Short mmCIF file of C-alpha atoms in Angstrom, two decimals:
data_model
loop_
_atom_site.label_atom_id
_atom_site.label_comp_id
_atom_site.label_asym_id
_atom_site.label_seq_id
_atom_site.Cartn_x
_atom_site.Cartn_y
_atom_site.Cartn_z
CA MET U 1 23.71 -11.51 4.68
CA PRO U 2 21.27 -8.78 3.67
CA LYS U 3 19.29 -8.79 0.41
CA PHE U 4 18.12 -5.54 -1.14
CA ALA U 5 14.97 -4.61 -3.08
CA ALA U 6 15.11 -1.45 -5.26
CA ASN U 7 12.27 0.94 -4.52
CA LEU U 8 11.29 1.87 -7.88
CA THR U 9 9.34 4.96 -6.86
CA MET U 10 12.37 6.71 -5.77
CA LEU U 11 15.23 4.87 -7.53
CA PHE U 12 16.05 4.88 -11.19
CA THR U 13 13.97 8.01 -11.76
CA GLU U 14 16.20 8.81 -14.70
CA VAL U 15 14.02 6.76 -16.81
CA PRO U 16 10.14 6.18 -16.99
CA PHE U 17 8.71 3.91 -14.44
CA LEU U 18 8.11 0.97 -16.61
CA ASP U 19 11.73 1.11 -17.81
CA ARG U 20 12.96 0.84 -14.16
CA PHE U 21 12.42 -2.85 -13.73
CA GLU U 22 15.21 -3.37 -16.41
CA ALA U 23 17.41 -0.82 -14.85
CA ALA U 24 17.09 -2.40 -11.34
CA ALA U 25 17.74 -5.93 -12.84
CA LYS U 26 20.85 -4.61 -14.63
CA ALA U 27 22.13 -3.04 -11.51
CA GLY U 28 21.94 -6.34 -9.82
CA PHE U 29 18.72 -6.26 -7.69
CA ARG U 30 16.72 -9.31 -7.56
CA ALA U 31 13.59 -7.72 -6.09
CA VAL U 32 11.75 -4.32 -6.25
CA GLU U 33 9.08 -2.54 -4.33
CA PHE U 34 7.14 0.52 -5.16
CA LEU U 35 4.46 2.54 -3.55
CA PHE U 36 1.37 2.41 -6.00
CA PRO U 37 1.07 0.24 -9.00
CA TYR U 38 -2.50 1.13 -9.86
CA GLU U 39 -2.18 3.38 -12.82
CA TYR U 40 -0.64 0.43 -14.75
CA PRO U 41 -2.32 -2.91 -15.74
CA GLU U 42 -1.40 -5.93 -13.50
CA ALA U 43 -0.67 -7.94 -16.62
CA GLU U 44 2.03 -5.41 -17.74
CA LEU U 45 3.69 -5.23 -14.48
CA ALA U 46 3.65 -8.97 -14.09
CA ARG U 47 5.29 -9.32 -17.48
CA LEU U 48 8.08 -6.89 -16.43
CA LEU U 49 8.70 -8.76 -13.27
CA LYS U 50 8.90 -12.02 -15.05
CA LEU U 51 10.99 -10.75 -17.99
CA HIS U 52 13.58 -9.36 -15.65
CA SER U 53 13.49 -12.13 -13.00
CA LEU U 54 12.47 -9.83 -10.27
CA GLU U 55 10.41 -10.51 -7.15
CA LEU U 56 7.94 -8.10 -5.83
CA ALA U 57 8.91 -7.25 -2.28
CA LEU U 58 6.22 -4.79 -1.42
CA ILE U 59 3.39 -2.42 -2.58
CA ASN U 60 1.15 0.05 -0.71
CA ALA U 61 -2.67 -0.05 -0.61
CA PRO U 62 -4.47 2.75 -2.25
CA ALA U 63 -4.01 5.89 -0.04
CA GLY U 64 -6.63 8.48 -0.99
CA ASP U 65 -5.98 11.54 -3.12
CA TRP U 66 -2.19 11.64 -2.95
CA GLN U 67 -1.81 14.71 -5.16
CA ALA U 68 -4.13 16.58 -2.53
CA GLY U 69 -1.91 15.55 0.31
CA GLU U 70 -3.74 12.47 1.53
CA ARG U 71 -1.49 9.67 2.92
CA GLY U 72 -3.86 6.84 3.79
CA LEU U 73 -7.37 6.33 4.76
CA ALA U 74 -7.27 3.99 7.84
CA ALA U 75 -7.83 6.73 10.36
CA LEU U 76 -10.12 8.97 8.39
CA PRO U 77 -13.89 9.02 9.38
CA GLY U 78 -16.20 8.58 6.57
CA ARG U 79 -13.86 6.84 4.20
CA GLU U 80 -14.40 3.25 5.29
CA ASP U 81 -15.94 1.99 1.98
CA GLU U 82 -13.25 3.54 0.03
CA PHE U 83 -10.62 1.94 2.40
CA ARG U 84 -12.16 -1.54 2.09
CA ALA U 85 -12.43 -1.26 -1.87
CA GLY U 86 -8.81 -0.26 -1.88
CA ILE U 87 -7.78 -3.36 0.03
CA ASP U 88 -9.56 -5.49 -2.46
CA THR U 89 -7.84 -3.64 -5.31
CA ALA U 90 -4.53 -4.26 -3.74
CA ILE U 91 -5.13 -7.93 -3.24
CA ARG U 92 -5.90 -8.21 -6.88
CA TYR U 93 -2.55 -6.69 -7.74
CA LEU U 94 -0.69 -8.79 -5.10
CA LYS U 95 -2.08 -11.91 -6.66
CA ALA U 96 -1.27 -10.97 -10.11
CA LEU U 97 2.33 -9.93 -9.30
CA GLY U 98 3.21 -12.71 -6.98
CA GLY U 99 3.57 -10.32 -3.86
CA ARG U 100 2.81 -10.98 -0.31
CA LYS U 101 3.24 -7.86 1.59
CA LEU U 102 1.00 -4.84 1.72
CA HIS U 103 1.70 -1.64 3.36
CA VAL U 104 -1.62 0.10 4.52
CA MET U 105 -1.01 3.72 5.17
CA SER U 106 -2.89 5.30 8.09
CA GLY U 107 -3.47 8.82 6.99
CA THR U 108 -2.98 12.20 8.74
CA ILE U 109 -5.15 13.25 11.69
CA PRO U 110 -7.96 15.56 10.43
CA ALA U 111 -8.07 19.07 11.73
CA GLY U 112 -10.13 19.30 15.07
CA ARG U 113 -9.63 15.60 15.85
CA VAL U 114 -7.48 13.74 18.17
CA LYS U 115 -5.53 10.50 17.72
CA ALA U 116 -7.19 8.58 20.87
CA ASP U 117 -10.73 9.28 19.21
CA LEU U 118 -9.68 7.82 15.90
CA THR U 119 -7.81 4.74 17.13
CA PRO U 120 -10.99 2.48 17.32
CA LEU U 121 -11.73 3.26 13.70
CA TRP U 122 -8.03 2.72 12.83
CA LEU U 123 -8.19 -0.82 14.44
CA ASP U 124 -11.42 -1.68 12.81
CA ASN U 125 -10.00 -0.94 9.34
CA MET U 126 -6.81 -2.64 10.04
CA ARG U 127 -8.43 -5.77 11.28
CA PHE U 128 -10.69 -5.86 8.18
CA ALA U 129 -7.43 -5.50 5.98
CA ALA U 130 -5.53 -8.17 7.95
CA ASP U 131 -8.45 -10.58 7.67
CA ARG U 132 -8.84 -10.06 3.97
CA LEU U 133 -5.13 -10.43 3.37
CA ALA U 134 -4.97 -13.53 5.59
CA GLU U 135 -7.41 -15.19 3.14
CA HIS U 136 -4.66 -15.20 0.55
CA GLY U 137 -1.63 -15.73 2.79
CA PHE U 138 -0.61 -12.05 2.68
CA SER U 139 0.81 -9.80 5.42
CA LEU U 140 -0.33 -6.42 6.56
CA LEU U 141 2.29 -3.94 7.28
CA CYS U 142 2.06 -0.62 9.41
CA GLU U 143 4.63 2.01 9.18
CA SER U 144 5.36 4.92 11.56
CA LEU U 145 6.50 8.12 9.73
CA ASN U 146 8.62 10.79 11.37
CA PRO U 147 6.85 14.13 11.96
CA ARG U 148 9.51 16.14 10.29
CA ASN U 149 8.64 14.68 6.90
CA MET U 150 5.09 13.81 7.59
CA PRO U 151 3.47 16.29 10.13
CA GLY U 152 0.25 15.06 11.74
CA TYR U 153 0.62 11.51 10.45
CA PHE U 154 -1.36 8.90 12.60
CA LEU U 155 1.68 6.62 13.35
CA THR U 156 4.98 8.41 14.56
CA SER U 157 6.70 6.15 16.98
CA GLN U 158 8.03 2.62 16.43
CA HIS U 159 7.03 1.53 19.93
CA GLU U 160 3.54 3.05 19.74
CA THR U 161 2.97 1.51 16.45
CA ALA U 162 4.22 -1.84 17.62
CA ASP U 163 1.59 -1.54 20.36
CA LEU U 164 -1.23 -0.78 17.99
CA VAL U 165 -0.01 -3.74 15.65
CA ARG U 166 -0.30 -6.04 18.63
CA ALA U 167 -3.82 -4.53 19.41
CA ILE U 168 -5.01 -5.50 15.89
CA GLY U 169 -4.75 -9.01 17.09
CA ARG U 170 -4.00 -10.75 13.86
CA ALA U 171 -1.05 -12.89 13.29
CA ASN U 172 -0.45 -11.53 9.79
CA ALA U 173 -0.25 -7.83 11.10
CA ARG U 174 3.48 -6.80 11.11
CA LEU U 175 5.57 -3.56 11.63
CA GLN U 176 7.14 -2.05 8.59
CA PHE U 177 10.49 -0.76 10.12
CA ASP U 178 11.96 2.02 8.06
CA VAL U 179 15.37 2.75 9.67
CA TYR U 180 15.35 6.38 8.34
CA HIS U 181 12.16 7.22 10.21
CA ALA U 182 13.14 5.26 13.27
CA GLN U 183 16.28 7.02 13.83
CA ILE U 184 14.69 10.39 13.50
CA THR U 185 11.97 9.68 15.83
CA ASP U 186 13.13 7.11 18.20
CA GLY U 187 16.93 6.55 17.92
CA ASP U 188 18.58 3.77 20.03
CA LEU U 189 18.31 1.65 16.80
CA SER U 190 20.09 -1.52 18.05
CA MET U 191 17.76 -1.84 21.02
CA THR U 192 14.77 -0.86 19.23
CA ILE U 193 15.20 -3.20 16.46
CA THR U 194 16.09 -6.01 18.96
CA GLY U 195 13.08 -5.31 21.05
CA LEU U 196 10.60 -5.12 18.26
CA GLY U 197 12.25 -8.06 16.20
CA ASP U 198 9.34 -10.43 16.70
CA LEU U 199 7.00 -7.87 14.92
CA ILE U 200 9.19 -6.68 12.07
CA GLY U 201 7.91 -7.83 8.76
CA HIS U 202 9.72 -5.47 6.44
CA VAL U 203 12.68 -3.21 6.41
CA GLN U 204 13.61 -0.03 4.53
CA ILE U 205 16.75 1.95 4.59
CA ALA U 206 18.19 5.29 3.88
CA SER U 207 20.85 7.75 5.23
CA VAL U 208 19.99 10.25 8.02
CA PRO U 209 19.44 13.02 7.86
CA ASN U 210 19.33 13.48 4.10
CA ARG U 211 17.60 10.31 2.95
CA ASN U 212 20.33 9.50 0.45
CA GLU U 213 22.28 6.30 -0.20
CA PRO U 214 22.92 4.45 2.94
CA ASP U 215 26.70 5.07 2.95
CA THR U 216 26.80 8.36 4.75
CA GLY U 217 25.25 10.23 7.64
CA GLU U 218 24.71 9.21 11.24
CA VAL U 219 23.55 5.55 10.78
CA PHE U 220 26.29 2.90 10.46
CA TYR U 221 24.45 0.53 8.29
CA PRO U 222 26.96 -2.51 8.37
CA HIS U 223 26.08 -2.62 12.09
CA ILE U 224 22.36 -2.27 11.53
CA PHE U 225 22.51 -5.22 9.04
CA ARG U 226 24.32 -7.26 11.70
CA VAL U 227 21.46 -6.44 14.15
CA LEU U 228 18.92 -7.74 11.69
CA ASP U 229 20.95 -10.80 11.28
CA GLN U 230 20.85 -11.30 15.11
CA ILE U 231 16.99 -11.09 15.06
CA ARG U 232 17.02 -13.53 12.03
CA TYR U 233 15.28 -11.04 9.73
CA ASN U 234 16.13 -12.68 6.27
CA ASP U 235 13.61 -11.16 3.92
CA TRP U 236 14.07 -8.15 1.52
CA ILE U 237 15.36 -4.75 2.74
CA GLY U 238 13.82 -2.00 0.66
CA CYS U 239 16.13 0.72 -0.77
CA GLU U 240 13.84 3.66 -0.23
CA TYR U 241 16.09 6.71 -0.58
CA ASN U 242 16.69 9.70 -2.87
CA PRO U 243 19.92 9.23 -4.96
CA ARG U 244 22.49 12.03 -4.69
CA THR U 245 22.92 11.99 -8.61
CA ARG U 246 22.00 9.23 -10.99
CA THR U 247 20.96 6.07 -9.39
CA PRO U 248 23.68 3.81 -10.94
CA ASP U 249 26.40 6.22 -9.82
CA GLY U 250 25.46 5.76 -6.25
CA LEU U 251 25.28 2.00 -6.12
CA GLY U 252 28.86 1.40 -5.04
CA TRP U 253 27.79 0.55 -1.37
CA LEU U 254 26.13 -2.49 -2.64
CA ALA U 255 29.35 -4.22 -3.61
CA ALA U 256 30.17 -5.26 -0.24
CA TYR U 257 26.91 -7.42 -0.06
CA GLY U 258 27.39 -9.17 -3.34
CA SER U 259 24.79 -7.21 -5.25
#
């Protein structure tokens, strides 16, 4: 039986961020995830998680200047010191919030550069991150993003990303499998999930093509959840979608799963 975490960056945006913890708990969620916690004190976020009996499923490492369009630092030459400092900051938050999984974004390929030339840098940075996270029993997650939503992103294919995760060579380096991105870029979801099951460390969902609630579109999620059961994935599934209207009004799909 799947269990779901509310992505507070995208869900319950009807209320301010700090009020979304309560909103998620009232809606029946027992876990939450969000992109970047760093503008809020660790103690305040930890208090809200405890107050509302919520588990932290996932956060992202600092990803550079988000407002300027940066989407991670791991593949960006000359940003190694900032990358490493960001990993240490993320570890501090994970420890305070009781989390154990960190998504480290790779970044978009700089103009005039090619992916093959940046791969050694990416591997060095990810090995550093994996080693630092392993000291605390945490997992490193790498995610491919589809080129329609994220042109030029360093990771675009599930299989290619899986090969690179294996090349990191660390037991705590895992694949963040977002079904929405995987369907757009790779398709053949049942076989893709089954083939990569040994590497999948986190799952996220949304409808395709519109990235709304997972109850419409071209992906039949009851089947996807059965496939995840077959590979014995039993961790949180992040609900990372854009609600069609108010978040609570679109949560009817959860009823079938006891949430």
